[in-house]
Amino acid sequence: MNIVNDWEKQILTAQDIARIFKCGKNLAYKIIESDDMNAVRIGSTIRVSMKSFNEWIDNKGFLLNNEETFDNQVYTLEEIKDILKIGRNSSYNLLNENNFKIIKLGKIVRISKKSFDNWLNK
């Protein structure tokens, strides 16, 4: 059993969170520092436990697929526009109808892939 690999699956970096939400690392740091995530700062680095991240996601009501990796779990607004072949105003109107789970990260909006796909396939 490799202890380091076991811990790597339980700890997220700001870069991991940026990858999950398709945002910049600076925004990921702001999310970690301003929200309810229990983070540990070690010098200039910051780490978040997977448990704390999952609790934060659950508290936001955001739906993610039950996979070991969080990659490709969200859509950006641009991706929604491309999938549905609609314009910017129509995409914002669609978001405001609350048909699927969204999360606001500062000025950035991310859409739960799972809830969007469920809505689209109705």
Short mmCIF file of C-alpha atoms in Angstrom, two decimals:
data_model
loop_
_atom_site.label_atom_id
_atom_site.label_comp_id
_atom_site.label_asym_id
_atom_site.label_seq_id
_atom_site.Cartn_x
_atom_site.Cartn_y
_atom_site.Cartn_z
CA MET A 1 0.00 0.00 0.00
CA ASN A 2 1.40 3.37 -1.00
CA ILE A 3 0.50 5.96 1.66
CA VAL A 4 1.35 8.93 -0.61
CA ASN A 5 -1.03 7.75 -3.34
CA ASP A 6 -3.80 7.21 -0.78
CA TRP A 7 -3.41 10.79 0.46
CA GLU A 8 -3.33 12.18 -3.09
CA LYS A 9 -6.88 10.86 -3.56
CA GLN A 10 -8.05 12.64 -0.39
CA ILE A 11 -6.44 16.06 -0.81
CA LEU A 12 -7.24 18.72 -3.43
CA THR A 13 -5.05 21.64 -4.43
CA ALA A 14 -6.25 24.96 -5.79
CA GLN A 15 -5.14 23.74 -9.20
CA ASP A 16 -7.39 20.67 -8.82
CA ILE A 17 -10.36 22.87 -7.96
CA ALA A 18 -9.58 25.17 -10.91
CA ARG A 19 -9.56 22.11 -13.21
CA ILE A 20 -12.86 20.80 -11.79
CA PHE A 21 -14.69 24.10 -12.29
CA LYS A 22 -12.86 25.13 -15.47
CA CYS A 23 -11.72 28.39 -13.95
CA GLY A 24 -8.44 30.11 -13.21
CA LYS A 25 -6.26 29.28 -10.24
CA ASN A 26 -6.83 32.74 -8.71
CA LEU A 27 -10.59 32.17 -8.65
CA ALA A 28 -10.03 28.72 -7.17
CA TYR A 29 -8.05 30.32 -4.33
CA LYS A 30 -10.86 32.84 -3.76
CA ILE A 31 -13.44 30.04 -3.63
CA ILE A 32 -11.39 28.11 -1.11
CA GLU A 33 -10.68 31.12 1.07
CA SER A 34 -14.10 32.80 0.97
CA ASP A 35 -16.44 29.85 1.29
CA ASP A 36 -17.18 27.10 3.76
CA MET A 37 -14.39 24.77 2.71
CA ASN A 38 -12.12 23.67 5.50
CA ALA A 39 -8.72 24.38 4.05
CA VAL A 40 -5.24 24.02 5.46
CA ARG A 41 -2.58 26.55 4.58
CA ILE A 42 1.01 25.32 4.60
CA GLY A 43 3.28 28.24 3.81
CA SER A 44 2.10 29.58 0.46
CA THR A 45 0.18 26.43 -0.47
CA ILE A 46 -3.37 25.57 0.43
CA ARG A 47 -5.02 22.15 0.55
CA VAL A 48 -8.65 21.04 0.87
CA SER A 49 -9.74 17.61 1.99
CA MET A 50 -11.94 15.67 -0.41
CA LYS A 51 -14.47 15.28 2.42
CA SER A 52 -14.67 19.05 2.92
CA PHE A 53 -14.97 19.61 -0.85
CA ASN A 54 -17.78 17.04 -1.13
CA GLU A 55 -19.64 18.60 1.82
CA TRP A 56 -19.29 22.04 0.19
CA ILE A 57 -20.67 20.65 -3.09
CA ASP A 58 -23.58 19.00 -1.25
CA ASN A 59 -24.38 22.22 0.65
CA LYS A 60 -24.53 24.09 -2.65
CA GLY A 61 -27.02 21.52 -3.99
CA PHE A 62 -24.74 20.84 -6.94
CA LEU A 63 -24.94 17.43 -8.64
CA LEU A 64 -21.80 15.61 -9.65
CA ASN A 65 -21.47 12.11 -11.04
CA ASN A 66 -20.19 9.50 -8.63
CA GLU A 67 -16.79 9.07 -10.17
CA GLU A 68 -13.35 9.01 -8.64
CA THR A 69 -12.31 11.95 -10.79
CA PHE A 70 -14.17 15.24 -11.04
CA ASP A 71 -12.93 16.01 -14.55
CA ASN A 72 -15.64 16.94 -17.06
CA GLN A 73 -18.33 17.27 -14.39
CA VAL A 74 -19.40 20.81 -15.28
CA TYR A 75 -20.35 22.80 -18.34
CA THR A 76 -19.45 26.40 -18.96
CA LEU A 77 -22.04 28.81 -20.32
CA GLU A 78 -20.21 28.76 -23.66
CA GLU A 79 -20.54 24.97 -23.81
CA ILE A 80 -24.28 25.19 -23.09
CA LYS A 81 -24.64 27.76 -25.86
CA ASP A 82 -22.81 25.44 -28.29
CA ILE A 83 -24.77 22.33 -27.29
CA LEU A 84 -28.15 24.03 -27.66
CA LYS A 85 -27.13 26.36 -30.49
CA ILE A 86 -28.55 29.39 -28.71
CA GLY A 87 -27.28 32.90 -28.05
CA ARG A 88 -25.98 34.50 -24.89
CA ASN A 89 -29.27 36.08 -23.79
CA SER A 90 -31.18 32.85 -24.35
CA SER A 91 -28.61 30.91 -22.36
CA TYR A 92 -28.90 33.31 -19.40
CA ASN A 93 -32.70 33.11 -19.61
CA LEU A 94 -32.43 29.33 -19.52
CA LEU A 95 -30.21 29.48 -16.43
CA ASN A 96 -32.75 31.71 -14.69
CA GLU A 97 -35.51 29.14 -15.24
CA ASN A 98 -33.77 26.83 -12.70
CA ASN A 99 -34.17 23.71 -14.82
CA PHE A 100 -30.82 22.36 -13.68
CA LYS A 101 -28.25 22.90 -10.95
CA ILE A 102 -25.82 25.78 -11.32
CA ILE A 103 -23.12 27.16 -9.10
CA LYS A 104 -21.89 30.73 -9.14
CA LEU A 105 -18.18 31.23 -8.60
CA GLY A 106 -17.81 34.96 -8.37
CA LYS A 107 -19.04 36.20 -11.74
CA ILE A 108 -18.54 32.78 -13.31
CA VAL A 109 -21.41 30.31 -13.65
CA ARG A 110 -20.89 26.56 -13.91
CA ILE A 111 -23.62 24.07 -14.73
CA SER A 112 -23.79 20.55 -13.32
CA LYS A 113 -23.24 18.22 -16.27
CA LYS A 114 -25.34 15.53 -14.61
CA SER A 115 -28.37 17.76 -13.99
CA PHE A 116 -28.11 19.44 -17.41
CA ASP A 117 -27.86 16.10 -19.22
CA ASN A 118 -30.85 14.79 -17.24
CA TRP A 119 -32.85 17.91 -18.20
CA LEU A 120 -31.80 17.67 -21.85
CA ASN A 121 -32.76 13.98 -22.10
CA LYS A 122 -36.29 14.43 -20.65
#
